[in-house]
Amino acid sequence: MMVSFMTDHGFDVSPARSGRDLDRVMSAGKIDCVILDVGLPGEDGLSICRRLRGKSSVPIIMVTARGTETDRIVGLELGADDYLPKPFNPRELVARVKAVIRRSGAPEAASAPAPQTLMFEGWKLDMARRQLFDPAGAPRSLTSGEFNVLALFCTHSRKVLSRDDLLELLHGRAAAVFDRSIDVQISRLRRKIETNLKDPSFIKTIRYGGYFFTPEVTAVADG
């Protein structure tokens, strides 16, 4: 039913009934978004999400009959970009798929007239390739959501951004679940760029205020 509905709304859909089927689909060509059901036979959706995040930054939307906040947080911690509990309106799923695909292209808040590289403390954020490089020049893997959050911080460095600011700039307040996903994305991002998680030097938490990105950021036009 969902394949038919998504196809009717202009998507090219490749169904997969298991983790093994999904691996075949992923190896056959570029996939723009994965809609992943937690309750799959054999390897469950959470395990598949963890495995996908080890090798791909493809946007992932988790769907499941379990809709508690704890279940949502687990999915987001594993790297999912969004979470939709069953039952849901198919039109909402279409809207969320369009949203994550749009965000995986180039974050609205970080758009620029020409591709550029944003630099801070030796780190390089390549906006065109959506890739982060550490001070030694080694690439660091980021999910689509993590990249968008870092790009937003870089384009609003040394400014306090409340959670409402982040929601508005990243998602346009698309859904309440994003309230928690912002914190999860920032937590995951810190693990990848901070040297001391107990006392972060880049992304500071401002009590009752939000978050503050401390480095000075410079933009270098590509080419």
Coordinates of N, CA and C in Angstrom, one line a residue, residues 1-214:
M1 N 0.8 -1.2 0.0 CA 0.0 0.0 0.0 C 0.9 1.3 0.0
M2 N 1.9 1.2 0.8 CA 2.8 2.4 0.9 C 3.6 2.6 -0.4
V3 N 4.0 1.5 -1.0 CA 4.8 1.6 -2.2 C 3.9 2.3 -3.3
S4 N 2.6 1.9 -3.4 CA 1.7 2.4 -4.3 C 1.5 3.9 -4.0
F5 N 1.3 4.2 -2.7 CA 1.0 5.6 -2.4 C 2.2 6.5 -2.7
M6 N 3.4 6.1 -2.3 CA 4.6 6.9 -2.6 C 4.8 7.0 -4.1
T7 N 4.6 6.0 -4.8 CA 4.8 6.0 -6.3 C 3.8 7.0 -6.9
D8 N 2.6 7.0 -6.4 CA 1.6 8.0 -6.9 C 2.0 9.4 -6.6
H9 N 2.8 9.6 -5.6 CA 3.3 11.0 -5.3 C 4.7 11.3 -5.9
G10 N 5.1 10.5 -6.9 CA 6.2 10.9 -7.7 C 7.5 10.3 -7.2
F11 N 7.5 9.3 -6.3 CA 8.8 8.7 -5.8 C 9.1 7.4 -6.6
D12 N 10.3 7.2 -6.8 CA 10.8 5.9 -7.3 C 11.1 5.0 -6.1
V13 N 10.2 4.0 -5.9 CA 10.3 3.2 -4.6 C 10.9 1.8 -4.9
S14 N 11.8 1.4 -4.0 CA 12.3 0.1 -4.0 C 12.0 -0.6 -2.7
P15 N 11.0 -1.5 -2.7 CA 10.6 -2.2 -1.4 C 11.6 -3.2 -1.0
A16 N 11.8 -3.4 0.3 CA 12.6 -4.4 0.9 C 11.9 -5.0 2.1
R17 N 11.9 -6.4 2.1 CA 11.1 -7.0 3.2 C 12.0 -7.4 4.4
S18 N 13.3 -7.2 4.2 CA 14.3 -7.6 5.3 C 15.5 -6.8 5.1
G19 N 16.4 -7.0 6.1 CA 17.7 -6.3 6.0 C 18.5 -6.8 4.9
R20 N 18.4 -8.1 4.5 CA 19.1 -8.6 3.4 C 18.6 -8.0 2.1
D21 N 17.3 -7.9 2.0 CA 16.7 -7.2 0.8 C 17.2 -5.8 0.7
L22 N 17.3 -5.1 1.8 CA 17.7 -3.7 1.8 C 19.1 -3.6 1.3
D23 N 20.0 -4.5 1.8 CA 21.4 -4.5 1.3 C 21.5 -4.6 -0.2
R24 N 20.6 -5.4 -0.8 CA 20.6 -5.6 -2.2 C 20.2 -4.3 -2.9
V25 N 19.1 -3.7 -2.3 CA 18.6 -2.4 -2.9 C 19.7 -1.3 -2.8
M26 N 20.4 -1.2 -1.7 CA 21.4 -0.2 -1.5 C 22.6 -0.4 -2.4
S27 N 22.9 -1.6 -2.7 CA 24.1 -1.9 -3.6 C 23.7 -1.7 -5.1
A28 N 22.4 -1.6 -5.4 CA 22.0 -1.5 -6.8 C 22.1 -0.1 -7.3
G29 N 22.1 0.9 -6.5 CA 22.1 2.3 -6.9 C 21.9 3.3 -5.8
K30 N 21.9 4.5 -6.1 CA 21.8 5.6 -5.1 C 20.4 5.6 -4.5
I31 N 20.3 5.7 -3.2 CA 19.1 5.8 -2.5 C 19.0 7.2 -1.8
D32 N 18.0 7.9 -1.9 CA 17.9 9.3 -1.3 C 17.3 9.2 0.1
C33 N 16.6 8.2 0.4 CA 15.9 8.1 1.8 C 15.5 6.7 2.0
V34 N 15.7 6.3 3.3 CA 15.3 4.9 3.7 C 14.2 5.1 4.7
I35 N 13.0 4.5 4.5 CA 11.9 4.4 5.4 C 12.1 3.0 6.1
L36 N 12.4 3.0 7.3 CA 12.8 1.8 8.0 C 11.8 1.4 9.1
D37 N 11.2 0.3 9.0 CA 10.3 -0.2 10.0 C 11.1 -1.0 11.1
V38 N 10.8 -0.7 12.3 CA 11.5 -1.3 13.4 C 11.2 -2.8 13.5
G39 N 9.9 -3.2 13.2 CA 9.5 -4.6 13.4 C 9.6 -5.4 12.2
L40 N 10.9 -5.5 11.7 CA 11.1 -6.4 10.5 C 11.5 -7.8 10.9
P41 N 11.2 -8.8 10.1 CA 11.5 -10.2 10.5 C 13.1 -10.3 10.4
G42 N 13.6 -11.2 11.3 CA 15.0 -11.4 11.3 C 15.7 -10.2 12.0
E43 N 16.6 -9.5 11.3 CA 17.3 -8.4 11.8 C 16.3 -7.2 11.9
D44 N 16.2 -6.6 13.1 CA 15.2 -5.6 13.3 C 15.7 -4.2 12.8
G45 N 14.7 -3.3 12.8 CA 15.1 -2.0 12.2 C 16.1 -1.2 12.9
L46 N 16.2 -1.3 14.3 CA 17.2 -0.6 15.0 C 18.6 -1.1 14.7
S47 N 18.7 -2.5 14.6 CA 20.0 -3.0 14.2 C 20.4 -2.6 12.8
I48 N 19.4 -2.6 11.9 CA 19.7 -2.2 10.5 C 20.2 -0.7 10.5
C49 N 19.5 0.1 11.3 CA 19.8 1.6 11.4 C 21.3 1.7 11.8
R50 N 21.6 1.0 12.9 CA 23.0 1.1 13.4 C 24.0 0.7 12.3
R51 N 23.7 -0.4 11.6 CA 24.6 -0.9 10.6 C 24.7 0.1 9.4
L52 N 23.6 0.6 9.0 CA 23.6 1.6 7.9 C 24.5 2.8 8.3
R53 N 24.3 3.3 9.5 CA 25.1 4.5 9.9 C 26.6 4.2 10.0
G54 N 27.0 3.0 10.0 CA 28.4 2.7 10.0 C 29.0 2.8 8.6
K55 N 28.2 2.9 7.6 CA 28.7 3.0 6.3 C 28.1 4.0 5.3
S56 N 27.0 4.7 5.8 CA 26.3 5.6 4.9 C 25.6 6.7 5.7
S57 N 25.5 7.9 5.0 CA 24.8 9.0 5.6 C 23.4 9.2 5.1
V58 N 22.9 8.2 4.4 CA 21.6 8.3 3.8 C 20.5 8.7 4.8
P59 N 19.6 9.6 4.6 CA 18.6 9.9 5.5 C 17.7 8.7 5.9
I60 N 17.4 8.6 7.1 CA 16.6 7.4 7.6 C 15.4 7.9 8.4
I61 N 14.2 7.5 8.0 CA 13.0 7.7 8.8 C 12.6 6.4 9.4
M62 N 12.5 6.4 10.7 CA 12.1 5.1 11.4 C 10.5 5.2 11.6
V63 N 9.9 4.0 11.3 CA 8.5 3.9 11.6 C 8.2 2.7 12.5
T64 N 7.4 2.8 13.5 CA 7.1 1.7 14.4 C 5.8 1.9 15.1
A65 N 5.3 0.8 15.6 CA 4.1 0.8 16.4 C 4.4 1.3 17.8
R66 N 5.6 1.2 18.2 CA 6.0 1.7 19.5 C 6.3 3.2 19.4
G67 N 5.5 4.0 20.1 CA 5.7 5.5 19.9 C 6.1 6.2 21.2
T68 N 6.7 5.5 22.2 CA 7.1 6.2 23.4 C 8.3 7.0 23.1
E69 N 8.5 8.0 24.0 CA 9.7 8.9 23.8 C 11.0 8.1 23.9
T70 N 11.0 7.1 24.8 CA 12.3 6.3 24.9 C 12.6 5.6 23.6
D71 N 11.6 5.0 22.9 CA 11.8 4.3 21.6 C 12.3 5.3 20.6
R72 N 11.7 6.5 20.6 CA 12.1 7.6 19.6 C 13.6 7.9 19.8
I73 N 14.0 8.1 21.1 CA 15.3 8.6 21.4 C 16.3 7.5 21.0
V74 N 16.0 6.2 21.2 CA 16.9 5.1 20.8 C 17.1 5.2 19.3
G75 N 16.0 5.3 18.5 CA 16.2 5.4 17.1 C 17.0 6.6 16.7
L76 N 16.8 7.8 17.3 CA 17.6 9.0 17.0 C 19.0 8.8 17.4
E77 N 19.3 8.2 18.5 CA 20.6 8.0 19.0 C 21.4 7.1 18.0
L78 N 20.7 6.2 17.4 CA 21.4 5.3 16.4 C 21.6 5.9 15.1
G79 N 21.1 7.2 14.9 CA 21.4 7.9 13.7 C 20.2 8.2 12.8
A80 N 19.0 7.8 13.2 CA 17.8 8.1 12.4 C 17.6 9.6 12.3
D81 N 17.1 10.1 11.2 CA 16.9 11.5 11.0 C 15.5 12.0 11.4
D82 N 14.6 11.0 11.5 CA 13.2 11.3 11.9 C 12.6 10.0 12.4
Y83 N 11.4 10.2 13.0 CA 10.8 9.0 13.7 C 9.3 9.2 13.6
L84 N 8.5 8.3 13.1 CA 7.1 8.4 12.9 C 6.4 7.2 13.5
P85 N 5.6 7.4 14.6 CA 4.9 6.2 15.2 C 3.7 5.8 14.4
K86 N 3.4 4.6 14.4 CA 2.1 4.1 13.8 C 1.0 4.2 14.8
P87 N -0.3 4.4 14.3 CA -0.6 4.6 12.9 C -0.3 6.1 12.5
F88 N -0.1 6.3 11.2 CA 0.2 7.6 10.7 C -0.6 7.9 9.4
N89 N -0.8 9.1 9.1 CA -1.4 9.5 7.8 C -0.3 9.4 6.7
P90 N -0.5 8.6 5.7 CA 0.5 8.5 4.6 C 0.9 9.8 4.0
R91 N 0.1 10.8 4.1 CA 0.5 12.1 3.6 C 1.5 12.7 4.5
E92 N 1.5 12.4 5.8 CA 2.5 12.9 6.7 C 3.9 12.3 6.4
L93 N 3.8 11.0 6.0 CA 5.1 10.3 5.7 C 5.7 10.9 4.4
V94 N 4.8 11.2 3.4 CA 5.3 11.9 2.2 C 6.0 13.2 2.5
A95 N 5.3 14.0 3.4 CA 5.8 15.3 3.8 C 7.2 15.2 4.5
R96 N 7.3 14.2 5.3 CA 8.6 14.0 6.0 C 9.7 13.5 5.1
V97 N 9.4 12.6 4.2 CA 10.4 12.2 3.2 C 10.9 13.3 2.4
K98 N 10.0 14.2 1.9 CA 10.4 15.3 1.2 C 11.3 16.3 2.0
A99 N 10.9 16.4 3.3 CA 11.7 17.3 4.2 C 13.1 16.7 4.4
V100 N 13.3 15.4 4.7 CA 14.6 14.9 4.9 C 15.5 14.9 3.7
I101 N 14.8 14.7 2.5 CA 15.6 14.7 1.3 C 16.0 16.1 1.0
R102 N 15.1 17.1 1.2 CA 15.5 18.5 1.0 C 16.6 18.9 1.9
R103 N 16.6 18.5 3.2 CA 17.6 18.9 4.1 C 18.9 18.2 3.8
S104 N 18.9 17.0 3.2 CA 20.1 16.3 2.9 C 20.8 16.9 1.8
G105 N 20.1 17.7 1.0 CA 20.8 18.4 -0.1 C 21.7 19.5 0.3
A106 N 21.1 20.5 0.9 CA 21.8 21.7 1.4 C 21.0 22.4 2.4
P107 N 21.5 22.6 3.7 CA 20.6 23.2 4.7 C 20.3 24.6 4.4
E108 N 19.0 24.9 4.5 CA 18.5 26.2 4.2 C 19.3 27.3 4.8
A109 N 19.6 27.2 6.1 CA 20.2 28.3 6.8 C 21.7 28.5 6.4
A110 N 22.3 27.5 5.8 CA 23.7 27.5 5.4 C 23.9 27.7 3.9
S111 N 22.8 28.0 3.2 CA 22.9 28.1 1.7 C 23.8 29.4 1.4
A112 N 24.4 29.3 0.2 CA 25.3 30.4 -0.2 C 25.3 30.5 -1.7
P113 N 25.6 31.7 -2.2 CA 25.6 31.9 -3.7 C 26.5 30.9 -4.5
A114 N 27.6 30.5 -3.8 CA 28.5 29.6 -4.5 C 29.0 28.6 -3.5
P115 N 29.4 27.4 -3.9 CA 29.9 26.4 -3.0 C 31.1 27.0 -2.3
Q116 N 31.2 26.7 -1.0 CA 32.3 27.2 -0.2 C 32.7 26.2 0.9
T117 N 33.9 26.5 1.4 CA 34.4 25.7 2.6 C 34.4 26.6 3.8
L118 N 33.8 26.1 4.9 CA 33.8 26.8 6.1 C 34.8 26.3 7.0
M119 N 35.7 27.1 7.6 CA 36.8 26.7 8.4 C 36.8 27.2 9.8
F120 N 37.1 26.3 10.8 CA 37.1 26.7 12.2 C 38.2 25.9 12.9
E121 N 39.1 26.5 13.6 CA 40.1 25.8 14.4 C 40.8 24.7 13.7
G122 N 41.0 24.9 12.4 CA 41.7 23.8 11.6 C 40.8 22.8 10.9
W123 N 39.5 22.8 11.4 CA 38.5 21.9 10.8 C 38.0 22.6 9.5
K124 N 37.6 21.7 8.5 CA 37.1 22.2 7.3 C 35.7 21.6 7.0
L125 N 34.7 22.4 6.7 CA 33.4 21.9 6.4 C 33.1 22.2 4.9
D126 N 33.2 21.2 4.1 CA 33.0 21.4 2.6 C 31.5 21.3 2.3
M127 N 30.9 22.5 2.0 CA 29.5 22.6 1.8 C 29.0 21.9 0.5
A128 N 29.9 21.9 -0.5 CA 29.5 21.3 -1.8 C 29.4 19.8 -1.6
R129 N 30.4 19.2 -1.0 CA 30.5 17.8 -0.9 C 29.8 17.3 0.4
R130 N 29.4 18.2 1.2 CA 28.8 17.9 2.5 C 29.7 16.9 3.3
Q131 N 31.0 17.4 3.5 CA 32.0 16.6 4.1 C 32.8 17.4 5.1
L132 N 33.1 16.8 6.3 CA 33.9 17.4 7.3 C 35.3 16.8 7.3
F133 N 36.3 17.7 7.5 CA 37.7 17.2 7.6 C 38.3 17.7 8.9
D134 N 39.0 16.9 9.6 CA 39.6 17.3 10.8 C 40.9 18.1 10.6
P135 N 41.5 18.7 11.6 CA 42.7 19.5 11.4 C 43.9 18.7 10.7
A136 N 43.9 17.4 10.8 CA 44.9 16.6 10.1 C 44.5 16.3 8.6
G137 N 43.3 16.7 8.2 CA 42.9 16.5 6.8 C 42.1 15.2 6.6
A138 N 41.9 14.5 7.7 CA 41.1 13.2 7.6 C 39.6 13.5 7.6
P139 N 38.9 12.8 6.7 CA 37.4 13.0 6.7 C 36.8 12.4 7.9
R140 N 35.8 13.1 8.4 CA 35.0 12.6 9.5 C 33.6 12.3 9.1
S141 N 33.1 11.2 9.3 CA 31.7 10.8 8.9 C 30.6 11.5 9.7
L142 N 29.7 12.2 8.9 CA 28.6 12.8 9.6 C 27.3 12.3 8.9
T143 N 26.2 12.1 9.7 CA 24.9 11.9 9.1 C 24.4 13.2 8.5
S144 N 23.4 13.1 7.7 CA 22.8 14.3 7.1 C 22.4 15.3 8.2
G145 N 21.7 14.8 9.3 CA 21.3 15.6 10.3 C 22.4 16.3 11.1
E146 N 23.5 15.6 11.3 CA 24.7 16.1 12.0 C 25.3 17.2 11.1
F147 N 25.4 16.9 9.8 CA 26.0 17.9 9.0 C 25.2 19.2 9.0
N148 N 23.9 19.1 8.9 CA 23.0 20.3 8.9 C 23.1 21.1 10.2
V149 N 23.2 20.4 11.3 CA 23.4 21.1 12.6 C 24.7 21.8 12.6
L150 N 25.8 21.2 12.2 CA 27.1 21.8 12.2 C 27.2 23.0 11.2
A151 N 26.6 22.8 10.1 CA 26.6 23.9 9.1 C 25.8 25.1 9.7
L152 N 24.7 24.8 10.4 CA 23.9 25.9 11.0 C 24.8 26.6 12.1
F153 N 25.5 25.9 12.9 CA 26.3 26.5 13.9 C 27.4 27.3 13.3
C154 N 28.0 26.8 12.2 CA 29.1 27.6 11.5 C 28.6 28.9 10.9
T155 N 27.4 28.9 10.4 CA 26.8 30.1 9.8 C 26.2 31.0 10.9
H156 N 26.2 30.6 12.1 CA 25.7 31.4 13.2 C 26.6 31.3 14.4
S157 N 27.9 31.3 14.1 CA 28.9 31.2 15.1 C 28.9 32.4 16.1
R158 N 29.2 32.1 17.3 CA 29.3 33.1 18.4 C 28.0 33.8 18.6
K159 N 26.9 33.1 18.4 CA 25.5 33.6 18.6 C 24.8 32.5 19.4
V160 N 24.1 32.9 20.4 CA 23.3 31.9 21.2 C 22.1 31.5 20.4
L161 N 21.9 30.2 20.2 CA 20.7 29.7 19.4 C 19.9 28.9 20.4
S162 N 18.7 29.3 20.6 CA 17.8 28.6 21.5 C 17.3 27.3 20.7
R163 N 16.6 26.4 21.4 CA 16.1 25.3 20.8 C 15.0 25.7 19.8
D164 N 14.3 26.7 20.1 CA 13.3 27.2 19.1 C 13.9 27.7 17.9
D165 N 15.1 28.4 18.0 CA 15.8 28.9 16.9 C 16.3 27.8 16.0
L166 N 16.8 26.8 16.6 CA 17.3 25.6 15.9 C 16.2 24.9 15.1
L167 N 15.1 24.7 15.8 CA 13.9 24.1 15.2 C 13.4 24.9 14.0
E168 N 13.3 26.2 14.1 CA 12.9 27.0 13.1 C 13.8 27.0 11.9
L169 N 15.1 27.1 12.1 CA 16.1 27.2 11.1 C 16.3 25.9 10.4
L170 N 16.2 24.8 11.1 CA 16.5 23.5 10.5 C 15.3 22.9 9.9
H171 N 14.2 23.0 10.6 CA 13.0 22.2 10.2 C 11.7 23.0 10.0
G172 N 11.7 24.3 10.3 CA 10.5 25.1 10.1 C 9.4 24.5 11.0
R173 N 9.8 24.0 12.2 CA 8.9 23.4 13.2 C 8.0 22.3 12.5
A174 N 8.6 21.5 11.7 CA 7.9 20.5 11.0 C 7.1 19.5 11.9
A175 N 7.8 19.1 13.0 CA 7.1 18.1 13.9 C 7.7 18.2 15.3
A176 N 6.9 17.8 16.3 CA 7.3 17.9 17.7 C 8.5 17.0 18.0
V177 N 8.6 15.9 17.2 CA 9.7 14.9 17.5 C 11.0 15.6 17.4
F178 N 11.1 16.6 16.5 CA 12.4 17.2 16.3 C 12.9 17.9 17.6
D179 N 12.0 18.2 18.5 CA 12.5 18.8 19.8 C 13.6 18.0 20.4
R180 N 13.4 16.7 20.5 CA 14.3 15.8 21.1 C 15.5 15.5 20.2
S181 N 15.2 15.4 18.9 CA 16.2 15.1 17.9 C 17.3 16.1 17.9
I182 N 17.0 17.4 18.1 CA 18.0 18.4 18.1 C 19.1 18.1 19.2
D183 N 18.6 17.8 20.4 CA 19.6 17.5 21.5 C 20.4 16.2 21.1
V184 N 19.8 15.2 20.5 CA 20.5 14.0 20.2 C 21.5 14.3 19.1
Q185 N 21.1 15.1 18.1 CA 22.1 15.4 17.0 C 23.3 16.1 17.5
I186 N 23.1 17.1 18.4 CA 24.2 17.8 19.0 C 25.1 16.9 19.9
S187 N 24.4 16.0 20.6 CA 25.2 15.1 21.4 C 26.1 14.2 20.5
R188 N 25.6 13.7 19.4 CA 26.3 12.9 18.5 C 27.4 13.7 17.8
L189 N 27.1 14.9 17.5 CA 28.1 15.8 16.8 C 29.3 16.1 17.8
R190 N 29.0 16.4 19.0 CA 30.0 16.6 20.0 C 31.0 15.4 20.1
R191 N 30.5 14.2 20.0 CA 31.4 13.1 20.1 C 32.4 13.0 19.0
K192 N 32.0 13.7 17.9 CA 32.9 13.6 16.7 C 33.9 14.8 16.6
I193 N 33.6 15.9 17.2 CA 34.5 17.1 17.1 C 35.1 17.6 18.4
E194 N 34.5 17.1 19.5 CA 35.1 17.6 20.8 C 36.1 16.7 21.3
T195 N 37.1 17.2 22.0 CA 38.1 16.4 22.6 C 37.8 16.1 24.1
N196 N 36.9 16.9 24.7 CA 36.5 16.6 26.1 C 35.0 16.8 26.2
L197 N 34.3 15.7 26.2 CA 32.8 15.7 26.2 C 32.3 16.3 27.5
K198 N 33.1 16.2 28.6 CA 32.6 16.7 29.9 C 32.7 18.3 29.9
D199 N 33.6 18.8 29.1 CA 33.8 20.3 29.0 C 34.0 20.7 27.6
P200 N 32.9 20.6 26.8 CA 33.0 20.9 25.3 C 33.6 22.3 25.1
S201 N 34.5 22.4 24.1 CA 35.1 23.7 23.8 C 34.4 24.4 22.6
F202 N 33.8 23.6 21.7 CA 33.2 24.1 20.5 C 31.7 24.5 20.7
I203 N 30.9 23.5 21.1 CA 29.5 23.7 21.3 C 29.2 23.8 22.8
K204 N 28.9 25.0 23.3 CA 28.6 25.2 24.7 C 27.1 25.2 24.9
T205 N 26.7 24.6 26.0 CA 25.3 24.7 26.4 C 25.1 25.9 27.3
I206 N 24.2 26.8 26.9 CA 23.9 28.0 27.7 C 22.6 27.7 28.5
R207 N 22.8 27.7 29.8 CA 21.6 27.4 30.7 C 20.5 28.3 30.4
Y208 N 19.3 27.8 30.2 CA 18.1 28.5 29.9 C 18.2 29.3 28.6
G209 N 19.3 29.1 27.8 CA 19.4 29.9 26.6 C 19.5 29.1 25.4
G210 N 20.2 28.0 25.4 CA 20.3 27.1 24.2 C 21.8 26.7 24.0
Y211 N 22.3 26.9 22.8 CA 23.7 26.5 22.4 C 24.4 27.7 21.8
F212 N 25.8 27.6 22.0 CA 26.7 28.6 21.5 C 27.9 28.0 20.9
F213 N 28.1 28.3 19.6 CA 29.3 27.8 18.9 C 30.4 28.8 19.0
T214 N 31.5 28.4 19.7 CA 32.5 29.3 20.1 C 33.5 29.7 19.0

